């Protein structure tokens, strides 16, 4: 009796050993058929994937020496194996054209001249920068720096011609000078941006040469600023403007600031300008001090001196170099204060103290504190005033009835001046005490007797000796 077999095959029941062997072979055959069916499906999926995957190997070979085959990656690269790229060197080292240096410099020269003449540059800045970099990398930096320096020198030497022409107006000359300086700075900034690679490599590695910016300053200093005619015209014009401002005229402070900064940047401020400026300041204030001491009262003169000092401080802020500060302020103080200390004290101190003009006394103390021996002289004269004033109160017998009250009022007045006007200066406090001791003892026993009676009245408890009665 037969049974249905698996996998669409019919077999008989094994009757003997031969039938058993045949049955095993048929099972193996069926298993192989199933495996082949699975492999065919996998192959179809692989072909579909290969068709969809982009094939970059068909691209043309690159110029960098990398060789690629046009064979599909799926057929040449085994799973788990990394493909190696082979990079080959150039067969010959690249060489620059024989006239590369001359041609490239001509292009850079045209750009520099265009900057100096305020014309448009034909080449792009990136192209010019790359040209400088190429020349530096091919050992042409030294000649490039020399050529640039000579080009800047020629232009600066040509710029001085308009400044040496006849020109009687000093202010117009200063404006022309300032314009020349501003143009030079602007041009050097643009030139340096093109030759920046040269400045940061060759120049930085060569201590014996200056940077491109410093080289430009040196050219301007040597060929323009140190020219005798140009320098004298510049300094005379600056001194004229400052003198006009001191006389009360309005001047162009921005022009003064620009030109004085120019002198500082060129490192000729002290030698070319400062000494002449201080000499002119000394002459001006020496004459002014002599004249105003005779024309003005002491309080008016003190306010004028304070105004002058503040004006010079403003000039230091707006356009003068800060290195001039000490010398300038010292010159003003010397000519307006130190030379007239005795005259000021003799002429006005007594009236100021007598009228108790606290504001003017405070200003007098502040100004005298600025000069050498100023407070010492002031203290001596205040001490003399106290002794003189106190003696007139004590020595006159007719003032015995009011002596004590006048002394108390006078002491309060001087204490207030020492405290508020002289800023509690210990020297003035001790001088005040010594002066009172001096004039109190000018009249033997009488001031002490009167003061003792007043104290006794205040200390007694009886109503009849009340303060109002005293």
PDB file of N, CA and C in Angstrom, residues 214-287:
ATOM      1  N   UNK A 214      56.513 101.024   9.220  1.00  0.00           N
ATOM      2  CA  UNK A 214      57.622 101.834   9.748  1.00  0.00           C
ATOM      3  C   UNK A 214      58.512 102.355   8.632  1.00  0.00           C
ATOM      4  N   UNK A 215      58.677 101.569   7.596  1.00  0.00           N
ATOM      5  CA  UNK A 215      59.455 102.030   6.443  1.00  0.00           C
ATOM      6  C   UNK A 215      58.798 103.243   5.802  1.00  0.00           C
ATOM      7  N   UNK A 216      57.468 103.226   5.687  1.00  0.00           N
ATOM      8  CA  UNK A 216      56.757 104.379   5.141  1.00  0.00           C
ATOM      9  C   UNK A 216      56.902 105.615   6.013  1.00  0.00           C
ATOM     10  N   UNK A 217      56.852 105.424   7.339  1.00  0.00           N
ATOM     11  CA  UNK A 217      57.048 106.556   8.259  1.00  0.00           C
ATOM     12  C   UNK A 217      58.452 107.129   8.125  1.00  0.00           C
ATOM     13  N   UNK A 218      59.429 106.250   7.992  1.00  0.00           N
ATOM     14  CA  UNK A 218      60.812 106.699   7.861  1.00  0.00           C
ATOM     15  C   UNK A 218      61.012 107.509   6.578  1.00  0.00           C
ATOM     16  N   UNK A 219      60.405 107.063   5.492  1.00  0.00           N
ATOM     17  CA  UNK A 219      60.500 107.806   4.233  1.00  0.00           C
ATOM     18  C   UNK A 219      59.900 109.208   4.381  1.00  0.00           C
ATOM     19  N   UNK A 220      58.741 109.302   5.031  1.00  0.00           N
ATOM     20  CA  UNK A 220      58.083 110.595   5.208  1.00  0.00           C
ATOM     21  C   UNK A 220      58.898 111.500   6.142  1.00  0.00           C
ATOM     22  N   UNK A 221      59.460 110.911   7.175  1.00  0.00           N
ATOM     23  CA  UNK A 221      60.231 111.698   8.145  1.00  0.00           C
ATOM     24  C   UNK A 221      61.496 112.270   7.505  1.00  0.00           C
ATOM     25  N   UNK A 222      62.214 111.432   6.780  1.00  0.00           N
ATOM     26  CA  UNK A 222      63.501 111.851   6.220  1.00  0.00           C
ATOM     27  C   UNK A 222      63.321 112.851   5.087  1.00  0.00           C
ATOM     28  N   UNK A 223      62.371 112.587   4.199  1.00  0.00           N
ATOM     29  CA  UNK A 223      62.282 113.361   2.966  1.00  0.00           C
ATOM     30  C   UNK A 223      61.298 114.531   3.039  1.00  0.00           C
ATOM     31  N   UNK A 224      60.442 114.571   4.060  1.00  0.00           N
ATOM     32  CA  UNK A 224      59.477 115.683   4.160  1.00  0.00           C
ATOM     33  C   UNK A 224      59.592 116.393   5.492  1.00  0.00           C
ATOM     34  N   UNK A 225      59.379 115.664   6.598  1.00  0.00           N
ATOM     35  CA  UNK A 225      59.291 116.314   7.907  1.00  0.00           C
ATOM     36  C   UNK A 225      60.604 116.956   8.334  1.00  0.00           C
ATOM     37  N   UNK A 226      61.717 116.368   7.965  1.00  0.00           N
ATOM     38  CA  UNK A 226      63.011 116.923   8.362  1.00  0.00           C
ATOM     39  C   UNK A 226      63.557 117.934   7.359  1.00  0.00           C
ATOM     40  N   UNK A 227      62.822 118.184   6.313  1.00  0.00           N
ATOM     41  CA  UNK A 227      63.218 119.256   5.399  1.00  0.00           C
ATOM     42  C   UNK A 227      63.179 120.588   6.140  1.00  0.00           C
ATOM     43  N   UNK A 228      64.240 121.364   6.067  1.00  0.00           N
ATOM     44  CA  UNK A 228      64.362 122.580   6.875  1.00  0.00           C
ATOM     45  C   UNK A 228      63.217 123.551   6.638  1.00  0.00           C
ATOM     46  N   UNK A 229      62.892 123.791   5.376  1.00  0.00           N
ATOM     47  CA  UNK A 229      61.836 124.746   5.048  1.00  0.00           C
ATOM     48  C   UNK A 229      60.470 124.242   5.498  1.00  0.00           C
ATOM     49  N   UNK A 230      60.199 122.985   5.212  1.00  0.00           N
ATOM     50  CA  UNK A 230      58.894 122.410   5.575  1.00  0.00           C
ATOM     51  C   UNK A 230      58.738 122.371   7.089  1.00  0.00           C
ATOM     52  N   UNK A 231      59.781 121.977   7.803  1.00  0.00           N
ATOM     53  CA  UNK A 231      59.691 121.881   9.259  1.00  0.00           C
ATOM     54  C   UNK A 231      59.485 123.248   9.898  1.00  0.00           C
ATOM     55  N   UNK A 232      60.218 124.256   9.461  1.00  0.00           N
ATOM     56  CA  UNK A 232      60.067 125.594  10.046  1.00  0.00           C
ATOM     57  C   UNK A 232      58.685 126.163   9.771  1.00  0.00           C
ATOM     58  N   UNK A 233      58.167 125.952   8.574  1.00  0.00           N
ATOM     59  CA  UNK A 233      56.813 126.432   8.266  1.00  0.00           C
ATOM     60  C   UNK A 233      55.776 125.717   9.117  1.00  0.00           C
ATOM     61  N   UNK A 234      55.965 124.426   9.307  1.00  0.00           N
ATOM     62  CA  UNK A 234      55.001 123.650  10.104  1.00  0.00           C
ATOM     63  C   UNK A 234      54.997 124.111  11.558  1.00  0.00           C
ATOM     64  N   UNK A 235      56.154 124.233  12.175  1.00  0.00           N
ATOM     65  CA  UNK A 235      56.240 124.618  13.583  1.00  0.00           C
ATOM     66  C   UNK A 235      55.734 126.045  13.780  1.00  0.00           C
ATOM     67  N   UNK A 236      56.128 126.956  12.902  1.00  0.00           N
ATOM     68  CA  UNK A 236      55.666 128.350  13.022  1.00  0.00           C
ATOM     69  C   UNK A 236      54.147 128.438  12.892  1.00  0.00           C
ATOM     70  N   UNK A 237      53.577 127.659  11.993  1.00  0.00           N
ATOM     71  CA  UNK A 237      52.118 127.663  11.843  1.00  0.00           C
ATOM     72  C   UNK A 237      51.416 127.128  13.072  1.00  0.00           C
ATOM     73  N   UNK A 238      51.946 126.054  13.658  1.00  0.00           N
ATOM     74  CA  UNK A 238      51.345 125.494  14.868  1.00  0.00           C
ATOM     75  C   UNK A 238      51.410 126.474  16.029  1.00  0.00           C
ATOM     76  N   UNK A 239      52.555 127.109  16.213  1.00  0.00           N
ATOM     77  CA  UNK A 239      52.696 128.087  17.303  1.00  0.00           C
ATOM     78  C   UNK A 239      51.767 129.282  17.088  1.00  0.00           C
ATOM     79  N   UNK A 240      51.569 129.673  15.844  1.00  0.00           N
ATOM     80  CA  UNK A 240      50.662 130.793  15.557  1.00  0.00           C
ATOM     81  C   UNK A 240      49.227 130.442  15.948  1.00  0.00           C
ATOM     82  N   UNK A 241      48.774 129.240  15.582  1.00  0.00           N
ATOM     83  CA  UNK A 241      47.407 128.841  15.924  1.00  0.00           C
ATOM     84  C   UNK A 241      47.219 128.759  17.435  1.00  0.00           C
ATOM     85  N   UNK A 242      48.182 128.212  18.149  1.00  0.00           N
ATOM     86  CA  UNK A 242      48.064 128.100  19.609  1.00  0.00           C
ATOM     87  C   UNK A 242      48.048 129.478  20.257  1.00  0.00           C
ATOM     88  N   UNK A 243      48.878 130.388  19.769  1.00  0.00           N
ATOM     89  CA  UNK A 243      48.878 131.744  20.317  1.00  0.00           C
ATOM     90  C   UNK A 243      47.556 132.447  20.044  1.00  0.00           C
ATOM     91  N   UNK A 244      46.998 132.249  18.846  1.00  0.00           N
ATOM     92  CA  UNK A 244      45.686 132.839  18.533  1.00  0.00           C
ATOM     93  C   UNK A 244      44.614 132.304  19.470  1.00  0.00           C
ATOM     94  N   UNK A 245      44.670 131.010  19.780  1.00  0.00           N
ATOM     95  CA  UNK A 245      43.682 130.432  20.690  1.00  0.00           C
ATOM     96  C   UNK A 245      43.849 131.012  22.097  1.00  0.00           C
ATOM     97  N   UNK A 246      45.082 131.217  22.523  1.00  0.00           N
ATOM     98  CA  UNK A 246      45.313 131.801  23.843  1.00  0.00           C
ATOM     99  C   UNK A 246      44.820 133.245  23.925  1.00  0.00           C
ATOM    100  N   UNK A 247      44.764 133.906  22.787  1.00  0.00           N
ATOM    101  CA  UNK A 247      44.244 135.275  22.757  1.00  0.00           C
ATOM    102  C   UNK A 247      42.726 135.322  22.646  1.00  0.00           C
ATOM    103  N   UNK A 248      42.092 134.156  22.556  1.00  0.00           N
ATOM    104  CA  UNK A 248      40.632 134.109  22.535  1.00  0.00           C
ATOM    105  C   UNK A 248      40.027 133.802  21.191  1.00  0.00           C
ATOM    106  N   UNK A 249      40.841 133.583  20.132  1.00  0.00           N
ATOM    107  CA  UNK A 249      40.308 133.293  18.803  1.00  0.00           C
ATOM    108  C   UNK A 249      39.950 131.814  18.696  1.00  0.00           C
ATOM    109  N   UNK A 250      38.981 131.526  17.823  1.00  0.00           N
ATOM    110  CA  UNK A 250      38.603 130.137  17.556  1.00  0.00           C
ATOM    111  C   UNK A 250      39.541 129.562  16.497  1.00  0.00           C
ATOM    112  N   UNK A 251      40.074 128.376  16.741  1.00  0.00           N
ATOM    113  CA  UNK A 251      40.999 127.736  15.806  1.00  0.00           C
ATOM    114  C   UNK A 251      40.531 126.308  15.539  1.00  0.00           C
ATOM    115  N   UNK A 252      41.116 125.705  14.496  1.00  0.00           N
ATOM    116  CA  UNK A 252      40.777 124.329  14.120  1.00  0.00           C
ATOM    117  C   UNK A 252      41.602 123.368  14.979  1.00  0.00           C
ATOM    118  N   UNK A 253      40.989 122.882  16.047  1.00  0.00           N
ATOM    119  CA  UNK A 253      41.720 121.993  16.951  1.00  0.00           C
ATOM    120  C   UNK A 253      42.011 120.637  16.315  1.00  0.00           C
ATOM    121  N   UNK A 254      41.142 120.191  15.416  1.00  0.00           N
ATOM    122  CA  UNK A 254      41.392 118.905  14.744  1.00  0.00           C
ATOM    123  C   UNK A 254      42.644 118.983  13.875  1.00  0.00           C
ATOM    124  N   UNK A 255      42.880 120.130  13.251  1.00  0.00           N
ATOM    125  CA  UNK A 255      44.092 120.317  12.456  1.00  0.00           C
ATOM    126  C   UNK A 255      45.329 120.293  13.350  1.00  0.00           C
ATOM    127  N   UNK A 256      45.254 120.985  14.484  1.00  0.00           N
ATOM    128  CA  UNK A 256      46.367 120.964  15.441  1.00  0.00           C
ATOM    129  C   UNK A 256      46.642 119.543  15.939  1.00  0.00           C
ATOM    130  N   UNK A 257      45.583 118.833  16.270  1.00  0.00           N
ATOM    131  CA  UNK A 257      45.740 117.478  16.800  1.00  0.00           C
ATOM    132  C   UNK A 257      46.387 116.565  15.767  1.00  0.00           C
ATOM    133  N   UNK A 258      45.938 116.630  14.516  1.00  0.00           N
ATOM    134  CA  UNK A 258      46.472 115.755  13.475  1.00  0.00           C
ATOM    135  C   UNK A 258      47.956 116.009  13.233  1.00  0.00           C
ATOM    136  N   UNK A 259      48.340 117.272  13.139  1.00  0.00           N
ATOM    137  CA  UNK A 259      49.739 117.589  12.850  1.00  0.00           C
ATOM    138  C   UNK A 259      50.649 117.284  14.035  1.00  0.00           C
ATOM    139  N   UNK A 260      50.170 117.524  15.256  1.00  0.00           N
ATOM    140  CA  UNK A 260      50.992 117.205  16.424  1.00  0.00           C
ATOM    141  C   UNK A 260      51.125 115.688  16.611  1.00  0.00           C
ATOM    142  N   UNK A 261      50.073 114.937  16.278  1.00  0.00           N
ATOM    143  CA  UNK A 261      50.190 113.477  16.298  1.00  0.00           C
ATOM    144  C   UNK A 261      51.175 113.009  15.232  1.00  0.00           C
ATOM    145  N   UNK A 262      51.199 113.711  14.114  1.00  0.00           N
ATOM    146  CA  UNK A 262      52.159 113.392  13.061  1.00  0.00           C
ATOM    147  C   UNK A 262      53.588 113.538  13.591  1.00  0.00           C
ATOM    148  N   UNK A 263      53.863 114.643  14.279  1.00  0.00           N
ATOM    149  CA  UNK A 263      55.194 114.853  14.833  1.00  0.00           C
ATOM    150  C   UNK A 263      55.551 113.773  15.857  1.00  0.00           C
ATOM    151  N   UNK A 264      54.574 113.348  16.640  1.00  0.00           N
ATOM    152  CA  UNK A 264      54.823 112.281  17.623  1.00  0.00           C
ATOM    153  C   UNK A 264      55.106 110.955  16.931  1.00  0.00           C
ATOM    154  N   UNK A 265      54.312 110.623  15.907  1.00  0.00           N
ATOM    155  CA  UNK A 265      54.522 109.364  15.174  1.00  0.00           C
ATOM    156  C   UNK A 265      55.864 109.343  14.465  1.00  0.00           C
ATOM    157  N   UNK A 266      56.311 110.496  14.009  1.00  0.00           N
ATOM    158  CA  UNK A 266      57.597 110.586  13.323  1.00  0.00           C
ATOM    159  C   UNK A 266      58.760 110.769  14.292  1.00  0.00           C
ATOM    160  N   UNK A 267      58.445 110.809  15.604  1.00  0.00           N
ATOM    161  CA  UNK A 267      59.450 110.896  16.674  1.00  0.00           C
ATOM    162  C   UNK A 267      60.307 112.169  16.580  1.00  0.00           C
ATOM    163  N   UNK A 268      59.657 113.276  16.218  1.00  0.00           N
ATOM    164  CA  UNK A 268      60.366 114.566  16.197  1.00  0.00           C
ATOM    165  C   UNK A 268      59.598 115.604  17.018  1.00  0.00           C
ATOM    166  N   UNK A 269      58.638 115.162  17.827  1.00  0.00           N
ATOM    167  CA  UNK A 269      57.813 116.093  18.602  1.00  0.00           C
ATOM    168  C   UNK A 269      58.661 116.884  19.590  1.00  0.00           C
ATOM    169  N   UNK A 270      59.487 116.188  20.372  1.00  0.00           N
ATOM    170  CA  UNK A 270      60.277 116.876  21.396  1.00  0.00           C
ATOM    171  C   UNK A 270      61.323 117.806  20.775  1.00  0.00           C
ATOM    172  N   UNK A 271      62.039 117.308  19.789  1.00  0.00           N
ATOM    173  CA  UNK A 271      63.137 118.097  19.229  1.00  0.00           C
ATOM    174  C   UNK A 271      62.642 119.265  18.377  1.00  0.00           C
ATOM    175  N   UNK A 272      61.623 119.038  17.571  1.00  0.00           N
ATOM    176  CA  UNK A 272      61.199 120.062  16.622  1.00  0.00           C
ATOM    177  C   UNK A 272      60.177 121.032  17.207  1.00  0.00           C
ATOM    178  N   UNK A 273      59.299 120.548  18.095  1.00  0.00           N
ATOM    179  CA  UNK A 273      58.168 121.381  18.523  1.00  0.00           C
ATOM    180  C   UNK A 273      58.209 121.771  19.992  1.00  0.00           C
ATOM    181  N   UNK A 274      58.409 120.812  20.876  1.00  0.00           N
ATOM    182  CA  UNK A 274      58.170 121.042  22.303  1.00  0.00           C
ATOM    183  C   UNK A 274      59.022 122.176  22.869  1.00  0.00           C
ATOM    184  N   UNK A 275      60.304 122.190  22.566  1.00  0.00           N
ATOM    185  CA  UNK A 275      61.178 123.230  23.132  1.00  0.00           C
ATOM    186  C   UNK A 275      60.753 124.624  22.671  1.00  0.00           C
ATOM    187  N   UNK A 276      60.430 124.774  21.391  1.00  0.00           N
ATOM    188  CA  UNK A 276      59.994 126.082  20.882  1.00  0.00           C
ATOM    189  C   UNK A 276      58.645 126.467  21.478  1.00  0.00           C
ATOM    190  N   UNK A 277      57.781 125.489  21.657  1.00  0.00           N
ATOM    191  CA  UNK A 277      56.460 125.757  22.234  1.00  0.00           C
ATOM    192  C   UNK A 277      56.581 126.241  23.677  1.00  0.00           C
ATOM    193  N   UNK A 278      57.431 125.593  24.472  1.00  0.00           N
ATOM    194  CA  UNK A 278      57.599 125.992  25.875  1.00  0.00           C
ATOM    195  C   UNK A 278      58.255 127.365  25.983  1.00  0.00           C
ATOM    196  N   UNK A 279      59.176 127.658  25.097  1.00  0.00           N
ATOM    197  CA  UNK A 279      59.798 128.987  25.104  1.00  0.00           C
ATOM    198  C   UNK A 279      58.778 130.076  24.774  1.00  0.00           C
ATOM    199  N   UNK A 280      57.925 129.806  23.792  1.00  0.00           N
ATOM    200  CA  UNK A 280      56.877 130.773  23.448  1.00  0.00           C
ATOM    201  C   UNK A 280      55.897 130.943  24.604  1.00  0.00           C
ATOM    202  N   UNK A 281      55.569 129.836  25.290  1.00  0.00           N
ATOM    203  CA  UNK A 281      54.668 129.903  26.442  1.00  0.00           C
ATOM    204  C   UNK A 281      55.273 130.732  27.566  1.00  0.00           C
ATOM    205  N   UNK A 282      56.538 130.529  27.819  1.00  0.00           N
ATOM    206  CA  UNK A 282      57.214 131.280  28.884  1.00  0.00           C
ATOM    207  C   UNK A 282      57.217 132.780  28.588  1.00  0.00           C
ATOM    208  N   UNK A 283      57.519 133.163  27.360  1.00  0.00           N
ATOM    209  CA  UNK A 283      57.533 134.586  26.996  1.00  0.00           C
ATOM    210  C   UNK A 283      56.144 135.205  27.123  1.00  0.00           C
ATOM    211  N   UNK A 284      55.135 134.469  26.679  1.00  0.00           N
ATOM    212  CA  UNK A 284      53.764 134.992  26.718  1.00  0.00           C
ATOM    213  C   UNK A 284      53.319 135.254  28.152  1.00  0.00           C
ATOM    214  N   UNK A 285      53.468 134.280  29.038  1.00  0.00           N
ATOM    215  CA  UNK A 285      52.946 134.415  30.392  1.00  0.00           C
ATOM    216  C   UNK A 285      53.839 135.289  31.277  1.00  0.00           C
ATOM    217  N   UNK A 286      55.109 135.403  30.949  1.00  0.00           N
ATOM    218  CA  UNK A 286      55.958 136.327  31.697  1.00  0.00           C
ATOM    219  C   UNK A 286      55.495 137.760  31.483  1.00  0.00           C
ATOM    220  N   UNK A 287      55.231 138.114  30.224  1.00  0.00           N
ATOM    221  CA  UNK A 287      54.747 139.466  29.925  1.00  0.00           C
ATOM    222  C   UNK A 287      53.341 139.676  30.479  1.00  0.00           C
TER     223      UNK A 287
END
